[in-house]
Structure formats: structure tokens, C-alpha cells
Coordinates of C-alpha atoms in Angstrom, one line a residue:
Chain A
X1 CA -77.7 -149.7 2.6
X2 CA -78.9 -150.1 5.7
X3 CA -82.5 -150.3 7.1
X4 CA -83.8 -150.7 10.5
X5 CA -86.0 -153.9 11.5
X6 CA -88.6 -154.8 13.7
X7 CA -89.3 -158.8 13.0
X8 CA -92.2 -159.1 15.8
X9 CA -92.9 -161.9 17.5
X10 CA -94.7 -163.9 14.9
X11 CA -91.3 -164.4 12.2
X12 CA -89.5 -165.8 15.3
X13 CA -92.2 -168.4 15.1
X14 CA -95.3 -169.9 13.1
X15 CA -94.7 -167.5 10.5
X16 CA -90.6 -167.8 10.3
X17 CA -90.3 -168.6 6.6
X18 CA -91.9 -164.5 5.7
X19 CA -88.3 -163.6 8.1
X20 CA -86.6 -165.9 5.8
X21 CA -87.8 -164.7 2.5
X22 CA -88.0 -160.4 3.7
X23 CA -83.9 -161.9 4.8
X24 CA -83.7 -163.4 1.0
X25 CA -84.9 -160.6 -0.4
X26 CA -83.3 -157.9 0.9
X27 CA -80.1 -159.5 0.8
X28 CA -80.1 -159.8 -3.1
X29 CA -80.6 -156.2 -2.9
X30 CA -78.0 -155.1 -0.7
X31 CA -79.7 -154.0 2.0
X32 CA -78.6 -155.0 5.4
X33 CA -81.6 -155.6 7.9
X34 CA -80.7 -153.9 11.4
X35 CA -83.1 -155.0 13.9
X36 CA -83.9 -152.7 17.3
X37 CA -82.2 -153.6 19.9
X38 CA -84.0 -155.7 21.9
X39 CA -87.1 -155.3 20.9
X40 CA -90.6 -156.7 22.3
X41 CA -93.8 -157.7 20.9
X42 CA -96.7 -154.9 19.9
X43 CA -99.4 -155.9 22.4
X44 CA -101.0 -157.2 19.2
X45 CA -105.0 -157.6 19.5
X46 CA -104.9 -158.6 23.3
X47 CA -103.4 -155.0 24.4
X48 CA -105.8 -152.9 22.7
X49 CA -109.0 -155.0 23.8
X50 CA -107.5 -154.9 27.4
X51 CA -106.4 -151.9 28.2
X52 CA -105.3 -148.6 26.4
X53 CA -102.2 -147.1 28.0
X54 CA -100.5 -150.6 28.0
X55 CA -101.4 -150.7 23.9
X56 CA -99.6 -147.7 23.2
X57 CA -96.6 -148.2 25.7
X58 CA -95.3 -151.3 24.2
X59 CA -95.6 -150.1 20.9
X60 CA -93.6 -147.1 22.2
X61 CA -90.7 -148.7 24.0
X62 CA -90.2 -150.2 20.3
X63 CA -89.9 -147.1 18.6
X64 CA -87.6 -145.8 21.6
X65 CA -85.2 -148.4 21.6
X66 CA -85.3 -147.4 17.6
X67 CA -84.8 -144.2 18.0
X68 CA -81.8 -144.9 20.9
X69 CA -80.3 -147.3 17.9
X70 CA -80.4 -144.2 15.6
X71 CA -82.3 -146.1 13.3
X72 CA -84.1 -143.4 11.3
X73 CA -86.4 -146.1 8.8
X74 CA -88.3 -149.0 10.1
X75 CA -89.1 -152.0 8.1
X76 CA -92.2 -153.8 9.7
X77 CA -92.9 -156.3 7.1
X78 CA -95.9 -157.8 9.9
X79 CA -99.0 -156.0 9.2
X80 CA -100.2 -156.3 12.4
X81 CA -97.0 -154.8 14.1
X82 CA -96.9 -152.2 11.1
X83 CA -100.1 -151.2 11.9
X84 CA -100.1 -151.0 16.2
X85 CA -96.5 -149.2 15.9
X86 CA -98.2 -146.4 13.0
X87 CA -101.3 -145.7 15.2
X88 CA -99.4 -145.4 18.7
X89 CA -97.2 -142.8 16.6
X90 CA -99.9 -141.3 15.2
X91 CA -101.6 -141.0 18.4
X92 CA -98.8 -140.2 20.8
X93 CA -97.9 -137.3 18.1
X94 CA -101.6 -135.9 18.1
X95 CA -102.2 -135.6 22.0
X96 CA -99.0 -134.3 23.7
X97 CA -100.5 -135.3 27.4
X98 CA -100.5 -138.5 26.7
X99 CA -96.9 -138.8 25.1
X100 CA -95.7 -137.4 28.6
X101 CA -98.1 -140.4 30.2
X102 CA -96.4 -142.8 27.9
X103 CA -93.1 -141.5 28.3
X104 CA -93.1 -141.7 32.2
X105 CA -94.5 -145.1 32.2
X106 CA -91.4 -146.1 30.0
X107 CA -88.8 -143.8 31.8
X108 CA -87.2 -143.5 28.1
X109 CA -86.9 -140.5 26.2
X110 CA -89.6 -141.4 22.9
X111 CA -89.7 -138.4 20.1
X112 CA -92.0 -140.0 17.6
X113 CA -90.2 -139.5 14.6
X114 CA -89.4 -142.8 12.9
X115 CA -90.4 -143.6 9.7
X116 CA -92.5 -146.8 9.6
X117 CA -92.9 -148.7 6.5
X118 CA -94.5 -151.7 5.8
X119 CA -93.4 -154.3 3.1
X120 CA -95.1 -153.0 0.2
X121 CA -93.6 -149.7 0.7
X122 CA -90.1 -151.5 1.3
X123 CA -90.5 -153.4 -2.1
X124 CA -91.7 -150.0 -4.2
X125 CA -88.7 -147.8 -2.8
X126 CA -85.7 -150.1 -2.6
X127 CA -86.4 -153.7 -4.7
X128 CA -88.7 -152.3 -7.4
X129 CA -86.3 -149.7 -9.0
X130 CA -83.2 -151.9 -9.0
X131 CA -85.4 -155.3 -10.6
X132 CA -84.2 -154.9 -13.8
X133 CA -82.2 -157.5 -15.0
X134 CA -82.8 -159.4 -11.8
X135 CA -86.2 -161.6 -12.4
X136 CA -85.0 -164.8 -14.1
X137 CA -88.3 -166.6 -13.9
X138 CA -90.8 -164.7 -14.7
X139 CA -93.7 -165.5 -11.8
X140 CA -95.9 -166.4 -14.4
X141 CA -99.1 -166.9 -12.8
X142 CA -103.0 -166.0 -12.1
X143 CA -102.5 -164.1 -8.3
X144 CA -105.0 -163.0 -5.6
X145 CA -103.2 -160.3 -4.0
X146 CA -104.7 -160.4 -0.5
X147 CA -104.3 -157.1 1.9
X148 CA -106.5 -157.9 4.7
X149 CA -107.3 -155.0 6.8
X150 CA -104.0 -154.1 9.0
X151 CA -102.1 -152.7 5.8
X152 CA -104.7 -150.5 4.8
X153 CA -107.1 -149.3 7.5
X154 CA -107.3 -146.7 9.2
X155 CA -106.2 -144.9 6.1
X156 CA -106.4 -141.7 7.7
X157 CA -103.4 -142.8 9.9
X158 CA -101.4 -144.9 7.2
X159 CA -102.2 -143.3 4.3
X160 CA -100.8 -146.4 2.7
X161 CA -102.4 -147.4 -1.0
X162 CA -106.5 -147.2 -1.1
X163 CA -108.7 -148.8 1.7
X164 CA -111.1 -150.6 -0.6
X165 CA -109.1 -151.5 -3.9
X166 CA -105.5 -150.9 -3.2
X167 CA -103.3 -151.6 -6.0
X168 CA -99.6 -151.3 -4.8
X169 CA -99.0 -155.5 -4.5
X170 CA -100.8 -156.4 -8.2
X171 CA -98.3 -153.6 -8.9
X172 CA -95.5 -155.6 -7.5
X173 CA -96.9 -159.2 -8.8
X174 CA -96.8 -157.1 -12.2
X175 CA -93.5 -156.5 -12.2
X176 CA -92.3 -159.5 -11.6
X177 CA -94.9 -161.2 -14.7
X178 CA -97.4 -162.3 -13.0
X179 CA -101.4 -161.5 -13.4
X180 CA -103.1 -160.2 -10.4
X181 CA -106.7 -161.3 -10.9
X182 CA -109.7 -159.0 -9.9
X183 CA -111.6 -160.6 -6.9
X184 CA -113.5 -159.1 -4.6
X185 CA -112.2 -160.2 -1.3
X186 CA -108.7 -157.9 -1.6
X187 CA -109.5 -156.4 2.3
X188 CA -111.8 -158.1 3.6
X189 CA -111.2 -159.2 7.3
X190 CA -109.5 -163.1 7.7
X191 CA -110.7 -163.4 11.4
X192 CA -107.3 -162.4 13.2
X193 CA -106.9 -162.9 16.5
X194 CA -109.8 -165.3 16.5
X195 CA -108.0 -168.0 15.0
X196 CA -107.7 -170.4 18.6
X197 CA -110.9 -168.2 20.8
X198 CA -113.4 -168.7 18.0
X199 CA -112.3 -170.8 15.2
X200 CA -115.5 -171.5 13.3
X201 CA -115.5 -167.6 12.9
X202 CA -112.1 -167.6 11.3
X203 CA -113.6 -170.6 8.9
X204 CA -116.4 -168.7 7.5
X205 CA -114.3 -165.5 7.2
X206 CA -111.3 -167.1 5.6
X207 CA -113.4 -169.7 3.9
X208 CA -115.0 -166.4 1.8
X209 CA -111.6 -165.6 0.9
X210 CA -110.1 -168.3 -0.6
X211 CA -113.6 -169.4 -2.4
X212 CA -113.7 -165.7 -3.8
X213 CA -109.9 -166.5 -4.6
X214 CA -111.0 -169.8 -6.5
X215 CA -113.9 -169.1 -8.2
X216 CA -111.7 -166.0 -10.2
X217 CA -109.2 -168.4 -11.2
X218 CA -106.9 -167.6 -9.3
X219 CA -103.4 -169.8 -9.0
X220 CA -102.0 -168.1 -5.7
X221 CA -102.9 -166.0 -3.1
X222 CA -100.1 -163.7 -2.2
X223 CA -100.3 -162.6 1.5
X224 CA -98.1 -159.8 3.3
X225 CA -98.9 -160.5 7.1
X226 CA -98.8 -163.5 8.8
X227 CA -102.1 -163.6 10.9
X228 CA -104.0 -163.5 7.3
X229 CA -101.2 -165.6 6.3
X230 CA -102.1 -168.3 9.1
X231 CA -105.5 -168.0 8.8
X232 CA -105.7 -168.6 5.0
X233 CA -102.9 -171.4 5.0
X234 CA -103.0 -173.3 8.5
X235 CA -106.7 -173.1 8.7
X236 CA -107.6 -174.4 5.3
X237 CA -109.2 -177.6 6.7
X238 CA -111.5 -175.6 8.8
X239 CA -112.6 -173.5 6.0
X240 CA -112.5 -176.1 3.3
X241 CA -114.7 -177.8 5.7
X242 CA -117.0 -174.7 6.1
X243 CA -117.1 -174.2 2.2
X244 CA -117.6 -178.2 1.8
X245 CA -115.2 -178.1 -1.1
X246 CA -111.3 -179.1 -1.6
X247 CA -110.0 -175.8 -2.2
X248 CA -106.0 -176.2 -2.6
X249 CA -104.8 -173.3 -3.9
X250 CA -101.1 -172.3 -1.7
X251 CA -100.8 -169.0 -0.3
X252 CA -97.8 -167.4 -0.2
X253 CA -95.9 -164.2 1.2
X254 CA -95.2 -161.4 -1.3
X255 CA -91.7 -161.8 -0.5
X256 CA -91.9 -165.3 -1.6
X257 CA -92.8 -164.3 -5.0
X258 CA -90.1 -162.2 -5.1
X259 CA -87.9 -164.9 -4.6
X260 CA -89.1 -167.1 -6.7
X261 CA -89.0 -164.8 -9.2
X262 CA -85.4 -164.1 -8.7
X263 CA -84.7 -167.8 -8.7
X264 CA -84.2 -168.9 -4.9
X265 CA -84.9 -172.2 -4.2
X266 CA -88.0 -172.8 -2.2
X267 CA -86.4 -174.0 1.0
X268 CA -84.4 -170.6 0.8
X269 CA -87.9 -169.0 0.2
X270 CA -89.6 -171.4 3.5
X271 CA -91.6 -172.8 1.3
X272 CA -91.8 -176.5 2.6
X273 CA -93.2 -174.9 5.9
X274 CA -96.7 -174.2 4.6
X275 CA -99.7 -176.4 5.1
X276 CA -101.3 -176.3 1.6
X277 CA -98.2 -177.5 -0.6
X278 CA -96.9 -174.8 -2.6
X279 CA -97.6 -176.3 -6.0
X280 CA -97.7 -173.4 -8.3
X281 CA -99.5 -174.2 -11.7
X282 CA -98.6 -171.9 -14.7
X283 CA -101.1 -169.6 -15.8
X284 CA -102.8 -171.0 -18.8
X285 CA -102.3 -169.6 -22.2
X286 CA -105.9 -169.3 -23.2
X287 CA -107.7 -167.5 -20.7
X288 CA -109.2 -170.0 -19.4
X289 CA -113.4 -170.2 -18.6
X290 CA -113.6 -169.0 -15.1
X291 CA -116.8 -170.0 -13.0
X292 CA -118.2 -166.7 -12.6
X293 CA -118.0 -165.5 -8.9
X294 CA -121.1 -165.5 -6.7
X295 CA -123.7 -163.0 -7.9
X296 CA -121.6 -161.3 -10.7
X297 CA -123.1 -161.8 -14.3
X298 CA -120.6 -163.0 -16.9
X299 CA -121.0 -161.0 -20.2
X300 CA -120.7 -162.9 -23.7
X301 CA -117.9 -160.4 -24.4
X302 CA -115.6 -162.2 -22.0
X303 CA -115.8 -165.4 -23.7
X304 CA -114.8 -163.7 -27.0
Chain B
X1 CA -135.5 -139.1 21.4
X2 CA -135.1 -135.6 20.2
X3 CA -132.3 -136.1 18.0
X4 CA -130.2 -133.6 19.4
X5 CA -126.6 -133.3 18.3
X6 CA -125.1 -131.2 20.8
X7 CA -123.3 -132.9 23.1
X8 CA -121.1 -131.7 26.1
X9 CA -118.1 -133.0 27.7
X10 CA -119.8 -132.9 31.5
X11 CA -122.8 -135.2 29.7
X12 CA -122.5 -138.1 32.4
X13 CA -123.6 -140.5 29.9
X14 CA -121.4 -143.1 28.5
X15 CA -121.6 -141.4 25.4
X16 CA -120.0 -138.5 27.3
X17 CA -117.7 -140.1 29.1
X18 CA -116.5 -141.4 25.1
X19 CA -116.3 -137.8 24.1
X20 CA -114.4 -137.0 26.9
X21 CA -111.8 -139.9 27.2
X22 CA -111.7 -140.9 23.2
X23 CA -112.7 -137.8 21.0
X24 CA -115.4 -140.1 19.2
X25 CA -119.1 -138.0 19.3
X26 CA -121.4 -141.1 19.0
X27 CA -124.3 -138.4 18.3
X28 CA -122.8 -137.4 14.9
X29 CA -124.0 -140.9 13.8
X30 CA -127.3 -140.9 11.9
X31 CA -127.8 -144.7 11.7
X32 CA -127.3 -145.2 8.3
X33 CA -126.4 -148.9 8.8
X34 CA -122.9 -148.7 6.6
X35 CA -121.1 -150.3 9.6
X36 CA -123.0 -153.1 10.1
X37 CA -123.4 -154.0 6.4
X38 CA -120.0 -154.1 6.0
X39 CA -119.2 -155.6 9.8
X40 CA -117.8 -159.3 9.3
X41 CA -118.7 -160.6 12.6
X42 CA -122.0 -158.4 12.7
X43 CA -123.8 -162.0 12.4
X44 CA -122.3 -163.3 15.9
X45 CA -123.1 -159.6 17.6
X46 CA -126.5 -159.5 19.7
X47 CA -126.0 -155.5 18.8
X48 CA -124.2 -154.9 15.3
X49 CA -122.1 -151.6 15.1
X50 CA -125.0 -149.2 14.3
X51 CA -127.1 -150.4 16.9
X52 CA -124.2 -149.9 19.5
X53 CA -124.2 -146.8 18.6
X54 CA -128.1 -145.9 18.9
X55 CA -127.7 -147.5 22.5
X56 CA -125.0 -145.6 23.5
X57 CA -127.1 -142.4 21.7
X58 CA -130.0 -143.0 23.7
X59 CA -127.8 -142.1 27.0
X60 CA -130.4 -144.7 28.8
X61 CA -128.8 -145.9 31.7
X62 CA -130.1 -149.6 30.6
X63 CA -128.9 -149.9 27.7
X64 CA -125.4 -148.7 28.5
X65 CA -125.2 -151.5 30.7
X66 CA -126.6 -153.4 28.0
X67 CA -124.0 -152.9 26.1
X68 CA -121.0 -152.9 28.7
X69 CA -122.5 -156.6 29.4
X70 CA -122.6 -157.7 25.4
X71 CA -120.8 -160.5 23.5
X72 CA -120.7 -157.8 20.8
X73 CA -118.0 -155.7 21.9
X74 CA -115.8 -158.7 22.4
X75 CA -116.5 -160.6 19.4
X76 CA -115.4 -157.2 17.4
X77 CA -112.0 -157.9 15.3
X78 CA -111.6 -154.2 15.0
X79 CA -110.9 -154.5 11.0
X80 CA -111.7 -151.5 10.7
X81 CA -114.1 -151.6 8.1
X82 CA -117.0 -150.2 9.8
X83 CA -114.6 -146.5 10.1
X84 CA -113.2 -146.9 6.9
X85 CA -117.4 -146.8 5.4
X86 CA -118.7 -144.3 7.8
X87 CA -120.1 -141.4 6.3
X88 CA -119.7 -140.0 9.4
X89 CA -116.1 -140.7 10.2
X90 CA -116.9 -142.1 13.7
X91 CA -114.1 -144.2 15.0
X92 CA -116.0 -147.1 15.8
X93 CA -113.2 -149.5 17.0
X94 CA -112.2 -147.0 19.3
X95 CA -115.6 -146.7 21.1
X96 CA -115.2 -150.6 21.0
X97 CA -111.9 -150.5 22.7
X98 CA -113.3 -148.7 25.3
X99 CA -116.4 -150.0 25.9
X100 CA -113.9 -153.5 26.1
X101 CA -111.9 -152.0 28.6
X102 CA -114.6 -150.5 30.7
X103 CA -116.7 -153.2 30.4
X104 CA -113.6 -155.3 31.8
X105 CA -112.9 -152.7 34.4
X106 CA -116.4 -153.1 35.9
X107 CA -116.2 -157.0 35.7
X108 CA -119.3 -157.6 33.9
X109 CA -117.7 -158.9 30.8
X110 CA -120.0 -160.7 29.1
X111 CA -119.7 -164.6 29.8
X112 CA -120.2 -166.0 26.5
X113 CA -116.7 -163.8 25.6
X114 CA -115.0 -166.0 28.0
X115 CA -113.0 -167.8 25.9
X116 CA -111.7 -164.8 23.5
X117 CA -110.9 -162.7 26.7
X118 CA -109.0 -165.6 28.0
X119 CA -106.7 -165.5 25.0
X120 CA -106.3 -162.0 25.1
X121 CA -104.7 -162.5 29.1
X122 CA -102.7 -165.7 28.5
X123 CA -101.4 -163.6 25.6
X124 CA -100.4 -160.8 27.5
X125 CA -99.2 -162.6 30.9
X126 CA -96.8 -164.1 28.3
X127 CA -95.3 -160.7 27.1
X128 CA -95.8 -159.7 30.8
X129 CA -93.1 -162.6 31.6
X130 CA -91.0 -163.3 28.7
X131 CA -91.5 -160.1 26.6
X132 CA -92.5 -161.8 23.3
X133 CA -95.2 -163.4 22.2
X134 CA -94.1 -167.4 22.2
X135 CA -96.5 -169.5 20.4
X136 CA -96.5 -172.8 22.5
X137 CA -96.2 -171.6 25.4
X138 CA -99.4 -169.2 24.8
X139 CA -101.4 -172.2 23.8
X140 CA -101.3 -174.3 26.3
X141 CA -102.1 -171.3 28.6
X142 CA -104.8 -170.3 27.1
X143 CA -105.8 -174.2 27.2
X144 CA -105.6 -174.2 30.9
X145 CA -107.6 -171.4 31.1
X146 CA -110.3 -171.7 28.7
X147 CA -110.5 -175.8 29.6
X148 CA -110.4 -176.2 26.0
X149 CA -107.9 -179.0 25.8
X150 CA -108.8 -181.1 23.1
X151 CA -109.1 -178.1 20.3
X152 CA -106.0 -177.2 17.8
X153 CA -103.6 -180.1 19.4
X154 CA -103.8 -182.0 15.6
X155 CA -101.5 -178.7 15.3
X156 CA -98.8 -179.2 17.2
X157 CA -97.2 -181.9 15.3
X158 CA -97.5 -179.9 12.1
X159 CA -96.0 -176.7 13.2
X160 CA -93.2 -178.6 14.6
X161 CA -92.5 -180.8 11.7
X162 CA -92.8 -177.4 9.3
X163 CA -90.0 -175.4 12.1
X164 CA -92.8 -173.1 13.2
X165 CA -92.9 -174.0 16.7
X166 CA -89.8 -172.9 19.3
X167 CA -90.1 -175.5 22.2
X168 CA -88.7 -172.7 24.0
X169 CA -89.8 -168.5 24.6
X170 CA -87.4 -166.3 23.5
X171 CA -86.9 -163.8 26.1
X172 CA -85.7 -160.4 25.3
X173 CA -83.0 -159.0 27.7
X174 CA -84.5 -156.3 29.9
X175 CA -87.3 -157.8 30.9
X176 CA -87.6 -155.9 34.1
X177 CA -89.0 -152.9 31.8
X178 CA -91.8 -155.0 30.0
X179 CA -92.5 -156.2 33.7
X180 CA -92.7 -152.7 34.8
X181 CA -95.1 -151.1 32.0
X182 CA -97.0 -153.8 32.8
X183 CA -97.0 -152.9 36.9
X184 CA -98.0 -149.2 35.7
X185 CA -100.8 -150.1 32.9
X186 CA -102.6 -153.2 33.5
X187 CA -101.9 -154.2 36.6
X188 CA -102.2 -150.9 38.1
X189 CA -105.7 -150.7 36.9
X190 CA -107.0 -154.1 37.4
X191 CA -105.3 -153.6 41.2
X192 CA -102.9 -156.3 40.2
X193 CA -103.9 -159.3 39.0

């Protein structure tokens, strides 16, 4: 089948190994990636800080050239870009004066009825009903899975999973054998767009993370967007340096499991291009004693 | 302070002019302080979420320049968090957004937000140009502009050695239609900078 595409700007880049692995992934399931013709980056962070009418019109030139394509269903496996192009829909759809704004300031016809999905909704309709038969190592290890706060919020526009506890990528780590673990730090915010404008913010917010991460035992955090993605990975030193502690655990795109799981070799997968080495430790048979998280009281019941 | 709710579109307050232009009725908040107990950057804001909105309640002229002057708005990741816990369902980032925009507009940005607002243009003058966001060449913009030289160049080496970083921008093909949404939004605003 096919499926239309929008990379953004980020998988042509620092984050080229998630286009590599979504690429993998969808090729062991038949389904042929079309990308829009074209296309141009979001806006991002910077549009919508700056100025409103440019935030929406990039977005919608996207989902014009889409729609021109005749591509019906669009994959945005960067949460960011899943995110900007969902509320400039949304928005354009709910306030017809400014769709004629936007409209004239592209000089494109735009209708505003594209499907947008994200990853996790890619994974659940076309990879997660075909699986069987397919995983031939199970991905047998304690997982974080980490949303962040572009997949999920504002829920009233993506209606995508639960805004506090969503569920749909344990689900998927599930599936494919591993054990999410329950931590508390699922959508909490990594820092973003401050990663190179205010760094030691980024630190402490990502530092949180990956200590909540840790101290649940967890062997992997498994990232679908590659802003958290960088922020968790590339700025490890910065928040390992924040948390004074040697926190190593690799982080890895959803995707990535996936692969792994269906036996691609990691440079298939892009996994040499991550700063914390992807060294994935089996999950131990015994549950193991975890060091109970900040402020949460361990029960005797656990132990036994 | 009366506490009054009702609230009118020809209010000339900020708070009005955010009805008016964004939907968002700062009066329906009753400062239960959700927002900022959630907010992850509410530690580096002078005013955290709730307090933003109190000012902008308050329709004091003083405090909306206040605000339009703060590191607070700028230092906002707009996570979303603060919406997703309101009570109220006030679309926070939005007011932020345009209190950002206005603030901007006015040139009175705060200075201490130099450095993130820097970012944002180098970031956009790069879409502006090549249509795509192009890692390098967006750093050592934003280096030029924010004199921050030394930061982040331990990275280079590593993103290049890993594939992750193009020595060239990848433009996109029509480039004379990013240049011109740009020539109508932006630019048009900001009289063309």
C-alpha cells in the first residue's frame, strides 16, 4: 500500500537514522512511503513564537502540496511536525476567515482534509495487525516509553492516546516482548527548542527524565520525536552533569525497536549514530530490586 | 478588583484585545495555580502562568506592559501542560503566543530573551532562504548573532562522525513561494526586516 510522507526537516539531518528505521520498517510491511512533493519545514517553535499567520501558512503549503499529490493519508512520524500540521488543520477548519487569509497568502487552493497521523497511529493500523510471525527476537527488555508533549497535547486537537498516561507505545513495546516500566516522567516536557538558546534548562528538564527512567529500572528509553530524541541522547553530558551521576542508559526510536525486533541489523536501524552507545542489556529474570524513585514508598509486597 | 467575569470584545485591555484576536477569556481563570504547578520552566519565569494571567486580569495598564516586557513569555516552551491541567480550559500557550508576538511587534522584548529570540530568527531567515531547516548552517547563524561562539562546537565533530550533519542545506525547489509567504507574514509585519 501506499501512504503519503512528510519527513521534516529534522530526518534529513541530526535525526536521520528515525527516517532510516520508519524507511526499515515500513518496507518489511509493504508499504511504500510517498513523500509530498516538495515539501518545506513546519515553522517549528520559531514560527509560532514569532508570528502567527506565517505559523499556520507553512504548515499549510504542506498539506496543499499533499492534497495537489492526491495523497489522502499523511505519515508524520516527527512529533513536532505532527503536531504544527494537526493544529494549523484544526484551526484553519474552525475559523473559515482565516483559511481565506491563509489561502491568499499561499495563492494555492488548501481544503483541509488530510488525514494526519503520527507514528504510533502508523504502527497500531498498518504494522501491528500484520506482526504475527514477524518478531524474531523478541525485544526483551525493561522500556521507558517516553511521549514528551507534542504527541499528546493539546488533546482536544489530536485526540491521540491520553494526555497524562497514554498507553498506545507500552502497547506497541508489548507486542513486540518487551516490558514497559511505569515511571512517572511519560510527558513531561524535554526542553525543546531550548536545546542551543538555553541549554542548562534542557539539562535539568531532560536530566529529570532520564533519572526518573533509571531509578525504575529501566533498560531503554524509547522515543518517537526527534527534538526529545536529541535532547535525551545528544545532551546526556549536560544532564548527566546536572544530575552528577553516569547515567548510560541508550535511547532509541520506537521504530528502532521494531526493527530490532524483526531482526535488522543495527546499522540498518542507525543505530551507531547515537551518542549514548546503544548497548541494550536483557531484562533480568528475577525482577530485580529497583531503587525506589524519588518520594514514592516501596511496599514489602513488591519484594515478595 | 471586583472579580467580574463579563468581559466584552470593545474591552481595550490587553485582555480584550486576547478575546478579540485569540478566543482565550483570561477572566474565566480563577487562579487556582494548576498551571504553574505543572509549568516546567515556571522556575526561570519572573511571572509563572497563573500570575500572567492575574496581570493580564487586572486590565492595569502597568502591568500589561509588565508583562509584554517579561523573560516569561519567552522562556515558555509551550508544552502544553499548563492547558492540558486547567480546570478552566484557558489556552494558555496561545495567550503566550501572542503576548510573544506583540511583545515583539512593539520592540520591547525583553533583553535577557535575547539569545532564545535570536534562535528563533536565524531559524526562520534559514527556511526564509533555503526552505528547510539545515542544521549547520542554523548554528553558526545563530552563533553570529547571539556572540555565543564557543558553546555546542565539541558537537560538531560528533554529528559529523555519526552522518547527522549535511555540510550543505537542502533546498526545496520553489523557493520563490517560501520567500513570498514570508514577504506577506513576517516581513510584512515587522516592515521587512
Amino acid at each position: 500500500m501506499k501512504l503519503g510522507f512528510y519527513p521534516g526537516c529534522s530526518m534529513k539531518g541530526g535525526s536521520r537514522e528515525y527516517k532510516e528505521s520508519v524507511a526499515a520498517v515500513c518496507k518489511a510491511f509493504d508499504i511504500e512511503l510517498v513523500e509530498v512533493p516538495d515539501w518545506n519545514c513546519c515553522g517549528a517553535t520559531a514560527a509560532h513564537n514569532l508570528n502567527k499567520e506565517l505559523a499556520l501558512s507553512l504548515p499549510a503549503r504542506i498539506l496543499a502540496q499533499a492534497e495537489k499529490a492526491g495523497l489522502s493519508e499523511i505519515l508524520i512520524p516527527c512529533a513536532a511536525c505532527y503536531n504544527r500540521l494537526s493544529v494549523t488543520q484544526h484551526e484553519l477548519n474552525e475559523n473559515d476567515k482565516l483559511k481565506e487569509r491563509v489561502k491568499s497568502i499561499l495563492g494555492m487552493d488548501y481544503q483541509g482534509t488530510s488525514s494526519i497521523i503520527n507514528i504510533i497511529q502508523m504502527i497500531d493500523k498498518y504494522v501491528l495487525p500484520n506482526l504475527d510471525g514477524k518478531v524474531v527476537k523478541s525485544f526483551n527488555h525493561l522500556a521507558a516509553c517516553y511521549y514528551g508533549c507534542l504527541l499528546v497535547r493539546p488533546h482536544g486537537i489530536l485526540k491521540f492516546d491520553r494526555p497524562e498516561d497514554p498507553v498506545t507505545m507500552d502497547n506497541v513495546i508489548r507486542k513486540i516482548g518487551g516490558s514497559p516500566v511505569e515511571w512517572a516522567y511519560k510527558v513531561e516536557c524535554c526542553g525543546a527548542g531550548l536545546s542551543v538558546s538555553k541549554t542548562e534548562a534542557v539539562a535539568r528538564l531532560s536530566g529529570k527524565i532520564v533519572e526518573d527512567a533509571a531509578d525504575r529500572g529501566s533498560q531503554v528509553i524509547v522515543v518517537a520525536c526527534p527534538m526529545c530524541h536529541l535532547n535525551l541522547d545528544m545532551r546526556r553530558p549536560e544532564s548527566n552533569k546536572y544530575l552528577k551521576r553516569n547515567i548510560d542508559i541508550p535511547v532509541i526510536y520506537i521504530t528502532q525497536a521494531i526493527g530490532i525486533a524483526l531482526g535488522m541489523s543495527g546499522k540498518e536501524l542507525g543505530l551507531q549514530r547515537h551518542f549514548v552507545p546503544v548497548i541494550l542489556k536483557e531484562k533480568p529474570e528475577e525482577p530485580a530490586p529497583v531503587k525506589p524513585a524519588k518520594k514514592v514508598v516501596q511496599t514489602q509486597e513488591m519484594e515478595a | 478588583m471586583s472579580g467580574t467575569t463579563h468581559q466584552t470584545t470593545e474591552d481595550n485591555s490587553l485582555s480584550g484585545e486576547l478575546l478579540m484576536h485569540t478566543h482565550v477569556e483570561s477572566m474565566r481563570c480563577y487562579q487556582c495555580g494548576k498551571c504553574s504547578a505543572g509549568c516546567p520552566m515556571a522556575l526561570d519565569m519572573e511571572y509563572p502562568p497563573s500570575v500572567v494571567m492575574r496581570m493580564l486580569q487586572t486590565g492595569d495598564p502597568e502591568l500589561e506592559d509588565k508583562l509584554l516586557r517579561s523573560y516569561a513569555i519567552w522562556v515558555c516552551v509551550t508544552c502544553e501542560t499548563c492547558f492540558a491541567r486547567c480546570p478552566m480550559e484557558i489556552d494558555i500557550p496561545k495567550v503566550m503566543d501572542y503576548l510573544r508576538e506583540k511583545s515583539l511587534k512593539m520592540g520591547i522584548s525583553s533583553p535577557k530573551a535575547k539569545h532564545i529570540i535570536a534562535f528563533h530568527r536565524a531559524f526562520l531567515d534559514m527556511i526564509d532562504k533555503t526552505g528547510r531547516m539545515y542544521e549547520l548552517g542554523l548554528t553558526v547563524d545563530y552563533k553570529m548573532r547571539s556572540m555565543t561562539l564557543g558553546q555546542d562546537v565539541g558537537l560538531a565533530p560528533g554529528m559529523m562522525s555519526r552522518g547527522k550533519l549535511g555540510l550543505f542545506p537542502e533546498m526545496i525547489r520553489d523557493k520563490k513561494h517560501i520567500a513570498g509567504i514570508f514577504s506577506k507574514t513576517i516581513k510584512r509585519k515587522e516592515g521587512g526586516q
